[in-house]
mmCIF file of C-alpha atoms and ligand atoms in Angstrom:
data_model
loop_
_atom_site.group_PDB
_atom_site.id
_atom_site.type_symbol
_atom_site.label_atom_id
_atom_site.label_comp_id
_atom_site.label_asym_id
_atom_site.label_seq_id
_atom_site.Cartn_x
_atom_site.Cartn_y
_atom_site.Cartn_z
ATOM 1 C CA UNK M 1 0.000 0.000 0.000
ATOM 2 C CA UNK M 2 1.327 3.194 -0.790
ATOM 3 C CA UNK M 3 -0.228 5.591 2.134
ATOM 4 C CA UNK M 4 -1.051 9.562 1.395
ATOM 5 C CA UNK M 5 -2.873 9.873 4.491
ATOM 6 C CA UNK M 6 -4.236 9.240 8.226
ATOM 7 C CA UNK M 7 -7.570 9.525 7.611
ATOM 8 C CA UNK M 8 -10.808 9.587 4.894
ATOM 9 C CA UNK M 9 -14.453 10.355 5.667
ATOM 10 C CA UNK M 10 -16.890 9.287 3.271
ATOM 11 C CA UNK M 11 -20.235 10.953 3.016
ATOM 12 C CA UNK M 12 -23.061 7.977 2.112
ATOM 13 C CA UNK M 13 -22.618 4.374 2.034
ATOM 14 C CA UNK M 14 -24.569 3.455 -1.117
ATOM 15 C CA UNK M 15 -22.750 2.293 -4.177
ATOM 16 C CA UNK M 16 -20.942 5.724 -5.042
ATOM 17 C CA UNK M 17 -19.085 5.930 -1.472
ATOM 18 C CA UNK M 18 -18.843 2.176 -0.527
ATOM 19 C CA UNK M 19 -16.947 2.087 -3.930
ATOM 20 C CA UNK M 20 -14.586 5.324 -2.914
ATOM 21 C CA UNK M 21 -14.167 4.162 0.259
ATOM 22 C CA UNK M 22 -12.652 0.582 -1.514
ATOM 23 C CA UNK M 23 -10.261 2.506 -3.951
ATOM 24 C CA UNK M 24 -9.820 5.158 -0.647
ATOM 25 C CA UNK M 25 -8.724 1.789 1.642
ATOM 26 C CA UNK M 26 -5.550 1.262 -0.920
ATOM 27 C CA UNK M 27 -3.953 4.492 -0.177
ATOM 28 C CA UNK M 28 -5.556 5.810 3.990
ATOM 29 C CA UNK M 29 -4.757 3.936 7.125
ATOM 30 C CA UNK M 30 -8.366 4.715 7.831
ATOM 31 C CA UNK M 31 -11.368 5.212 5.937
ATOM 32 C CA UNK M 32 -14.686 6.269 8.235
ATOM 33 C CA UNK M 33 -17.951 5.965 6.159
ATOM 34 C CA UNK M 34 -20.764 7.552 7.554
ATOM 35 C CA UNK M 35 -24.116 7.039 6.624
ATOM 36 C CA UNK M 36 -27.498 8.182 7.640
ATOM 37 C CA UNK M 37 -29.946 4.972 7.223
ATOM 38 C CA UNK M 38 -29.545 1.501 9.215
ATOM 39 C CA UNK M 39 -27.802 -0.992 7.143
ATOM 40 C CA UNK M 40 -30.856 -3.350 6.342
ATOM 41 C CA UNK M 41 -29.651 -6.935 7.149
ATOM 42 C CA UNK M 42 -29.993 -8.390 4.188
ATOM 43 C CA UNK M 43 -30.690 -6.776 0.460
ATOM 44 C CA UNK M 44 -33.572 -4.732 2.139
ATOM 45 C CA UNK M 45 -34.949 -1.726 -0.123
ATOM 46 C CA UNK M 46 -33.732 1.845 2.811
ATOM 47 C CA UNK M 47 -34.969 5.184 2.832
ATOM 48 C CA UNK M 48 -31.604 6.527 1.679
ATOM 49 C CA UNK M 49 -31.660 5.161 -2.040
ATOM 50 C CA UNK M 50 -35.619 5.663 -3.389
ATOM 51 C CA UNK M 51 -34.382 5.051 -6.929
ATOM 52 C CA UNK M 52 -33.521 1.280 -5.716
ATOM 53 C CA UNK M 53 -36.754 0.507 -5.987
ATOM 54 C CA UNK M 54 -36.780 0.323 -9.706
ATOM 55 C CA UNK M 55 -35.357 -1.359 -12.244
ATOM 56 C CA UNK M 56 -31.449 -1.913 -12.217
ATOM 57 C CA UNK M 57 -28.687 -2.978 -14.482
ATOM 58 C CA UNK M 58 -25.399 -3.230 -13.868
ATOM 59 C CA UNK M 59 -23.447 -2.702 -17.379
ATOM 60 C CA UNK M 60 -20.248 -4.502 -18.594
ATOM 61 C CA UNK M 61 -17.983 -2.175 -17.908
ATOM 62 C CA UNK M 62 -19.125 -1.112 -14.035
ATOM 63 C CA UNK M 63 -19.511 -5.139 -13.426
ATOM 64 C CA UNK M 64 -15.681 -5.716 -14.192
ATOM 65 C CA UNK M 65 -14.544 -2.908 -12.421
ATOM 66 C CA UNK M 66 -16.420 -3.851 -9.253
ATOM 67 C CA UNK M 67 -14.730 -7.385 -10.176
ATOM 68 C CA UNK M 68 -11.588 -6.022 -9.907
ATOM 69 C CA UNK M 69 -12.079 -4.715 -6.855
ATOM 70 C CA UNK M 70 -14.168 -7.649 -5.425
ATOM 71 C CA UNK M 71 -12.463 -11.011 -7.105
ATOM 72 C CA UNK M 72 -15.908 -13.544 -7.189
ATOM 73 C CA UNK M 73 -18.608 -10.730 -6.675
ATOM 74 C CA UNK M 74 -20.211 -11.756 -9.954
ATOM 75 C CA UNK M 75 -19.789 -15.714 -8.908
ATOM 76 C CA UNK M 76 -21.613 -14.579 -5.518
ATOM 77 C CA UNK M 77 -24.359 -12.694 -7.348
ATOM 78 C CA UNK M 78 -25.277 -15.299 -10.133
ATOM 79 C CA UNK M 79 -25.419 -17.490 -7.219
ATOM 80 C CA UNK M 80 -28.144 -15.289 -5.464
ATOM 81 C CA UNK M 81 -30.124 -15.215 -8.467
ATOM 82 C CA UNK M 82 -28.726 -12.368 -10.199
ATOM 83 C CA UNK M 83 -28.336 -12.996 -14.270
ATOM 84 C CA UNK M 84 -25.022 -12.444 -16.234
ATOM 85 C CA UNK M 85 -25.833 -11.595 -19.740
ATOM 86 C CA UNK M 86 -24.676 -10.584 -23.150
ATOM 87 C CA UNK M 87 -25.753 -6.728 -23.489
ATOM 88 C CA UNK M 88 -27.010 -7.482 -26.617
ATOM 89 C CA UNK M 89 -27.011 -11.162 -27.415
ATOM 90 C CA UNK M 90 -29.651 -12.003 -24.561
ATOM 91 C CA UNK M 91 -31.497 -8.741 -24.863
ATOM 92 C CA UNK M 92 -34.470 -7.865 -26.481
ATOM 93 C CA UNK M 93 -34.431 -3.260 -27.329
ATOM 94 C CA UNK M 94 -36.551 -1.865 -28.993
ATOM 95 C CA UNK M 95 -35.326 1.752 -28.323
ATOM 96 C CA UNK M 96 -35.640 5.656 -30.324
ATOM 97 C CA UNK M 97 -37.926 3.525 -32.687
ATOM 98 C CA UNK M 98 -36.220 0.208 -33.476
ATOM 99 C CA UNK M 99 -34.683 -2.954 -32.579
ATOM 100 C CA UNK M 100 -31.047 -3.541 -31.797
ATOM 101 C CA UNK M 101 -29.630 -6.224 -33.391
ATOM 102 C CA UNK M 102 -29.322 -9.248 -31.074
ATOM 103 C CA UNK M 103 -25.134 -10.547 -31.779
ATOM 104 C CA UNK M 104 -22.941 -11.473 -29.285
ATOM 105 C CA UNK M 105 -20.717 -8.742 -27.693
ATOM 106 C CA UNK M 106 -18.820 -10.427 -25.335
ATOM 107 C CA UNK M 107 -20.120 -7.760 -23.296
ATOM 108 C CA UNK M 108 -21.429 -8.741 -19.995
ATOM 109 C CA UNK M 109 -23.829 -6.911 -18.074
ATOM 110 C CA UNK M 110 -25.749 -8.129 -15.006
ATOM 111 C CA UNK M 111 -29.552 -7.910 -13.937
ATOM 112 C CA UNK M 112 -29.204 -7.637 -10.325
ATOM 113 C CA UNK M 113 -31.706 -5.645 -8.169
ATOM 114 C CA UNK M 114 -29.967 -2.785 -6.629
ATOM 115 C CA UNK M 115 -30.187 -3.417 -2.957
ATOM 116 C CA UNK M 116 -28.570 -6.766 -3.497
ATOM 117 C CA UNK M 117 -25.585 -5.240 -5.311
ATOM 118 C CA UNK M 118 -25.511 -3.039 -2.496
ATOM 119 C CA UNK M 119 -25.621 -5.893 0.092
ATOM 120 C CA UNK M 120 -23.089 -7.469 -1.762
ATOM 121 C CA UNK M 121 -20.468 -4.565 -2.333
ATOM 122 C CA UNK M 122 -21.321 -3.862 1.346
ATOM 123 C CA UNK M 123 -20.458 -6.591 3.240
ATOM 124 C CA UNK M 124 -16.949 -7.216 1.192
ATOM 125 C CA UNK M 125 -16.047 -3.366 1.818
ATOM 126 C CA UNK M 126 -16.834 -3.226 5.437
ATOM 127 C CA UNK M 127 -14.506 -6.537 5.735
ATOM 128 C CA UNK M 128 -11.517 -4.313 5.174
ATOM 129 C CA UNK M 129 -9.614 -4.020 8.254
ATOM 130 C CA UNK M 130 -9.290 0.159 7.759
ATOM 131 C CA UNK M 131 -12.905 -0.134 6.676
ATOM 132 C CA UNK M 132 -15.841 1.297 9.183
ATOM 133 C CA UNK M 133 -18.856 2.729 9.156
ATOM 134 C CA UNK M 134 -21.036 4.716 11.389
ATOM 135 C CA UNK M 135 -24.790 4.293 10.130
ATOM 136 C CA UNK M 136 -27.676 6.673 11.712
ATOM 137 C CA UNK M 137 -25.384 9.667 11.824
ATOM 138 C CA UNK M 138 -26.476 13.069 10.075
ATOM 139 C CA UNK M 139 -23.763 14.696 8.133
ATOM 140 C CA UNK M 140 -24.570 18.579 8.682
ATOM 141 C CA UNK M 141 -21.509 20.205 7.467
ATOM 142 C CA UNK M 142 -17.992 20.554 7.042
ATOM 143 C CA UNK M 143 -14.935 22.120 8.700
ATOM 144 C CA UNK M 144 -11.639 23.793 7.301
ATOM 145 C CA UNK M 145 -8.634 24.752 8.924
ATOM 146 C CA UNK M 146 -8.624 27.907 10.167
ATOM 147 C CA UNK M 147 -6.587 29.889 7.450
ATOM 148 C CA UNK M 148 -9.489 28.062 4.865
ATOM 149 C CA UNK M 149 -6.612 26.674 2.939
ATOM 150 C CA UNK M 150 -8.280 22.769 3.425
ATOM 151 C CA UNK M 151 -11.349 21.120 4.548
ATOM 152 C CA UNK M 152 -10.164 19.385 7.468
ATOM 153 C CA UNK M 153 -13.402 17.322 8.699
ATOM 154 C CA UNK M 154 -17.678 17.152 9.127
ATOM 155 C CA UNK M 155 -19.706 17.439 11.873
ATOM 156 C CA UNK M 156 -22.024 14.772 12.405
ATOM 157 C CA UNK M 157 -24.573 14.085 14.945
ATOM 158 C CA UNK M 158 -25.678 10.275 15.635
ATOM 159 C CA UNK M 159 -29.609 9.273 15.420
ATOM 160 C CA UNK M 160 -30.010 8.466 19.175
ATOM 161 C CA UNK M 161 -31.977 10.409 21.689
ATOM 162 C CA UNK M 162 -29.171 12.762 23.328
ATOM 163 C CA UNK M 163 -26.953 12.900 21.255
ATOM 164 C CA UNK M 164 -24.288 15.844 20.580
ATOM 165 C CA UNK M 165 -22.784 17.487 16.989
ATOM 166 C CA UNK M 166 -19.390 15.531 16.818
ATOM 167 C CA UNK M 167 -16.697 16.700 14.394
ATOM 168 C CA UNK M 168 -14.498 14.135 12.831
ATOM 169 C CA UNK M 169 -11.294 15.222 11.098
ATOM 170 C CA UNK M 170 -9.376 13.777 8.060
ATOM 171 C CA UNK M 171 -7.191 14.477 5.404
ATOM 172 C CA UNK M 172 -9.883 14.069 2.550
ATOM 173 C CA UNK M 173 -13.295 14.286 2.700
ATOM 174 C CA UNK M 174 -15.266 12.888 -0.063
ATOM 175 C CA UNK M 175 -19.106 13.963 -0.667
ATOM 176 C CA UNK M 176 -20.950 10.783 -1.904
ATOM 177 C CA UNK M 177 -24.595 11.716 -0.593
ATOM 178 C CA UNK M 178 -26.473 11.839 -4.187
ATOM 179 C CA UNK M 179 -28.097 14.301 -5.593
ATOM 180 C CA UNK M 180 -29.592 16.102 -2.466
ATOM 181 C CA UNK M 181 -25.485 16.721 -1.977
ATOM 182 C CA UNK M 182 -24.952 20.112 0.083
ATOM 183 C CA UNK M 183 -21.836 20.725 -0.435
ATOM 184 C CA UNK M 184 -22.239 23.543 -2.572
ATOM 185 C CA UNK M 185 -24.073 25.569 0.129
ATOM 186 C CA UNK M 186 -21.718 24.036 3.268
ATOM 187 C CA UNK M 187 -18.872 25.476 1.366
ATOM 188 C CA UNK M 188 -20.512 28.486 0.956
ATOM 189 C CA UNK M 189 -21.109 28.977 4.466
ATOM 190 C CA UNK M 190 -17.245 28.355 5.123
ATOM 191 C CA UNK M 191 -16.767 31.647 2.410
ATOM 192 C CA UNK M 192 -16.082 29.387 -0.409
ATOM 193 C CA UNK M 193 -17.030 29.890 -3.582
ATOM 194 C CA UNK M 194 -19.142 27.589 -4.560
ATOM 195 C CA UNK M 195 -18.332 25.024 -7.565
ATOM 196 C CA UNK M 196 -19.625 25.639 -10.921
ATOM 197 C CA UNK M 197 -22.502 22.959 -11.638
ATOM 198 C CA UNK M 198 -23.444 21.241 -14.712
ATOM 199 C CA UNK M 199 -26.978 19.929 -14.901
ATOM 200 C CA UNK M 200 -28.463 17.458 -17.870
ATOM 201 C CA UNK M 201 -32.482 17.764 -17.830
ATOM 202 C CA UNK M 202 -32.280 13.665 -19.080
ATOM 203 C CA UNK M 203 -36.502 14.207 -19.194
ATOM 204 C CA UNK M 204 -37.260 10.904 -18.742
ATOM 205 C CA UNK M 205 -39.709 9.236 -16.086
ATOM 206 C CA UNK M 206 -39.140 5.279 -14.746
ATOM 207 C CA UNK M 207 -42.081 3.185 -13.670
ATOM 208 C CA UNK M 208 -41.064 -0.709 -12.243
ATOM 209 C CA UNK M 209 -43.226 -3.318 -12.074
ATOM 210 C CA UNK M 210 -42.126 -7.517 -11.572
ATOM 211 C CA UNK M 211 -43.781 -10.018 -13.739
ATOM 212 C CA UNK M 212 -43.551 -13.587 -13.560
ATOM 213 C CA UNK M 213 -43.074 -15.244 -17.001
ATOM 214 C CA UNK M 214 -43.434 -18.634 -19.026
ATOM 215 C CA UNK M 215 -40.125 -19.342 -19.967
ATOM 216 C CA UNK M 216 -40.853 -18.698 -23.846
ATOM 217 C CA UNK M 217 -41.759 -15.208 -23.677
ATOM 218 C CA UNK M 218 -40.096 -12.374 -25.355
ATOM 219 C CA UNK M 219 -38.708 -15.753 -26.950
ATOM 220 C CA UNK M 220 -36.656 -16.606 -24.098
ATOM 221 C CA UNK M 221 -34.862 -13.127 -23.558
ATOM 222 C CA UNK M 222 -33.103 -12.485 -20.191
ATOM 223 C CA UNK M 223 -33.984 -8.456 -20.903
ATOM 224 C CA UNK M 224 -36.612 -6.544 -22.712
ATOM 225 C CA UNK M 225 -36.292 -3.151 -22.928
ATOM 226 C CA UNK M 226 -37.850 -0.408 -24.432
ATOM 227 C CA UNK M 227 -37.596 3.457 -25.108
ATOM 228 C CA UNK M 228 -39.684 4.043 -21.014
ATOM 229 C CA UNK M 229 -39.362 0.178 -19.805
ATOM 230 C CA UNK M 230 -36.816 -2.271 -18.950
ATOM 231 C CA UNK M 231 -37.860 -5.616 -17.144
ATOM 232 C CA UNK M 232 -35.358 -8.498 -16.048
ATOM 233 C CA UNK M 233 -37.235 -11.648 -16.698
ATOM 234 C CA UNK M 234 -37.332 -15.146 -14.452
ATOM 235 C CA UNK M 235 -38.934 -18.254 -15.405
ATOM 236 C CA UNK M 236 -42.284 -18.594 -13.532
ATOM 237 C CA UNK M 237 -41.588 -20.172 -9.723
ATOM 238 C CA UNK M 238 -38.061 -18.946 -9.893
ATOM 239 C CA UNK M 239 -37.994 -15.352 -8.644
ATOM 240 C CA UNK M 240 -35.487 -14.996 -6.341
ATOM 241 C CA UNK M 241 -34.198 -12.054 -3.931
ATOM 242 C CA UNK M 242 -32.561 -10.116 -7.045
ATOM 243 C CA UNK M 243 -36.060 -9.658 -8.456
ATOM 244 C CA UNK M 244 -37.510 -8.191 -5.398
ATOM 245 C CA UNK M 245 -37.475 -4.074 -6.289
ATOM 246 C CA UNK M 246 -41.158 -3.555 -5.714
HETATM 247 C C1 FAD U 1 -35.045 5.386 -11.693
HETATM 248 C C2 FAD U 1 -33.569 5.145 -11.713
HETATM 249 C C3 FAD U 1 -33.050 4.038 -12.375
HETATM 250 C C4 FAD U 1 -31.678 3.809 -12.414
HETATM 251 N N1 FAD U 1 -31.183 2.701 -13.066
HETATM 252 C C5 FAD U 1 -29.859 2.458 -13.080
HETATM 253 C C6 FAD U 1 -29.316 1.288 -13.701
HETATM 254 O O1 FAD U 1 -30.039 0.487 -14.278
HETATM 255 N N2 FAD U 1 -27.974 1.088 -13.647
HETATM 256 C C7 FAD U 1 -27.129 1.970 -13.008
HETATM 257 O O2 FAD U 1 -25.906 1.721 -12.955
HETATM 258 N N3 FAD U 1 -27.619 3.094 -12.416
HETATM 259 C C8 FAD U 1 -28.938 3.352 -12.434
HETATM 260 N N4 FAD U 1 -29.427 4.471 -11.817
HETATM 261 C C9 FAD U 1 -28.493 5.405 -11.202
HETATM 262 C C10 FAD U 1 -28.084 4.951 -9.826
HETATM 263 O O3 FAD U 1 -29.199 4.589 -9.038
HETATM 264 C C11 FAD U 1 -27.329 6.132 -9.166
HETATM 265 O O4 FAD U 1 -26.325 6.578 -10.036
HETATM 266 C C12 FAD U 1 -26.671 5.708 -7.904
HETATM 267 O O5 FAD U 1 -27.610 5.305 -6.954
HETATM 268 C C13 FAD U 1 -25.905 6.876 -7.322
HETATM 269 O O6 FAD U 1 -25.257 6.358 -6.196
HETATM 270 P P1 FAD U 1 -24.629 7.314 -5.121
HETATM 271 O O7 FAD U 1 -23.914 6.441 -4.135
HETATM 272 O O8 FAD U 1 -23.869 8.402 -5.795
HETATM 273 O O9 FAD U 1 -25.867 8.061 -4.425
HETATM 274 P P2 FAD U 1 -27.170 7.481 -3.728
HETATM 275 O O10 FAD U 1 -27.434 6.080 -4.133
HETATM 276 O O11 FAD U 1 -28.240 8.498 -3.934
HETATM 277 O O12 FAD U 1 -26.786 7.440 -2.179
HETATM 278 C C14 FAD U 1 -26.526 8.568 -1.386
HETATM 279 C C15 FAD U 1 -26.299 8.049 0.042
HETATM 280 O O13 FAD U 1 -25.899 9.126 0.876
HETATM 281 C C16 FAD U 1 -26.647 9.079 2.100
HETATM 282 N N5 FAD U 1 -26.717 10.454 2.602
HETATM 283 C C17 FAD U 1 -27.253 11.524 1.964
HETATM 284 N N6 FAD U 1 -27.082 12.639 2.683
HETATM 285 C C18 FAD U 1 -26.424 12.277 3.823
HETATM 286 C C19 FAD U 1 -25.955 12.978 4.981
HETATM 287 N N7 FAD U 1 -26.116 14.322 5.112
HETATM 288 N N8 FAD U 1 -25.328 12.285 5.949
HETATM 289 C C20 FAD U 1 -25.127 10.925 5.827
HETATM 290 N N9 FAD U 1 -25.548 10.209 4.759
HETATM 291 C C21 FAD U 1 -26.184 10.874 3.778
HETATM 292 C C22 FAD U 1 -28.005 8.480 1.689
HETATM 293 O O14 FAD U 1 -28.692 7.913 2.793
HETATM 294 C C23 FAD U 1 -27.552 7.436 0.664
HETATM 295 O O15 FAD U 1 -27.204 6.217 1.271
HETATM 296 C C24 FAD U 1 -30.802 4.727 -11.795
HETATM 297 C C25 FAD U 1 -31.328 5.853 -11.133
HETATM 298 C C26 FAD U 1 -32.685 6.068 -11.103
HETATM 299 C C27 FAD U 1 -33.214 7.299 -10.392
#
């Protein structure tokens, strides 16, 4: 390990900061996540993460880099019920007015409900020795050194009746809390200037619903998408705890 630091807080434990805090663990003695829900204990759907609810697919790409960091994750998925599949082979699209061609990519993608992944990436980044988390803590700001040249720490105060604003210090702080992220405005109130934000209206709306299926429908497709849908099929009887996202 080369070490560049003591210490690195984490904002959110969902996929974006349990994956920082992983590539974070190669280079800090310590690495505190903090997190504001209860770790469900198993693949539970949790306040924090509303989108995990719906439909998720985890693309070729993201799959082999969480590989790399987890050796066997996509063994231990499969094995929950989670389905590896060409992105295109196995897929049925019918997207901006047309098929895709179905032909092997090589490309491997996996339909895997989100909290499972979660569960998953979870329990093999909290096994790190300079791994740990503190759930049902509030993150309500941060703190910089006093000549503002750094951001030296957060101030936190635990969910439990009587409990006091802490402030935790660390060389890096990294801001993984989603989209409701505010950062912007707690630099602001430490005089900095905000950063410049980019937004992408993506106008699109996301509606999830399971089926069961006969095995030959959509010709035996493991995915069917389309231009507002995308639905990860199971043979009937076999839905397992990746299909559970309603
Ligand atoms: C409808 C929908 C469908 C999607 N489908 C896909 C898909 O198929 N494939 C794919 O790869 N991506 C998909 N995404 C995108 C994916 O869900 C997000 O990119 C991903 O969840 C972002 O992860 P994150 O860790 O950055 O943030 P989030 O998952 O939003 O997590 C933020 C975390 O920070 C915590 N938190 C927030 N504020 C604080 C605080 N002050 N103190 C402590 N903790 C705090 C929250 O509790 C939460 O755990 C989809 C998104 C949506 C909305």
């Amino acid at each position: 390990m080369k070490q560049i630091g003591q210490h690195a807080i984490v904002i959110g434990a969902s996929m974006g900061g349990l994956l920082a805090a992983r590539a974070l663990a190669d280079y800090y003695q310590q690495v505190t996540l903090l997190e504001r829900d209860t770790f469900p204990a198993r693949g539970e759907q949790r306040k924090g993460v509303p989108q995990g609810r719906h439909t998720h697919a985890l693309l070729a790409q993201g799959r082999q880099v969480m590989e790399d960091f987890f050796p066997g994750l996509t063994r231990q998925l499969v094995e929950q019920g989670a389905l590896l599949s060409d992105t295109l082979a196995e897929a049925r699209r019918f997207i901006g007015g047309g098929h895709y061609c179905q032909t092997q990519t090589g490309l491997l993608g996996l339909m895997v409900s989100r909290p499972l992944l979660e569960a998953q990436i979870r329990s093999r980044v909290l096994a790190l020795p300079n791994v740990q988390a503190i759930e049902n803590c509030d993150v309500l700001g941060l703190t910089a050194t006093e000549d503002r040249e750094r951001i030296s720490g957060v101030r936190l105060i635990r969910r439990q009746t009587g409990s006091a604003e802490e402030v935790l210090t660390a060389d890096v702080v990294v801001d993984a809390s989603g989209r409701g992220s505010r950062t912007p405005a707690w630099l602001e109130s430490l005089d900095y200037a905000p950063p410049e934000e980019e937004q992408v209206r993506a106008g699109m709306g996301y509606v999830t619903r399971i089926y069961q299926r006969q095995p030959d429908h959509a010709q035996g497709a493991k995915v069917v998408m389309s231009n507002y849908s995308a639905m990860s099929f199971r043979p009937k009887g076999e839905i397992s705890e990746a299909d559970i996202s309603l």
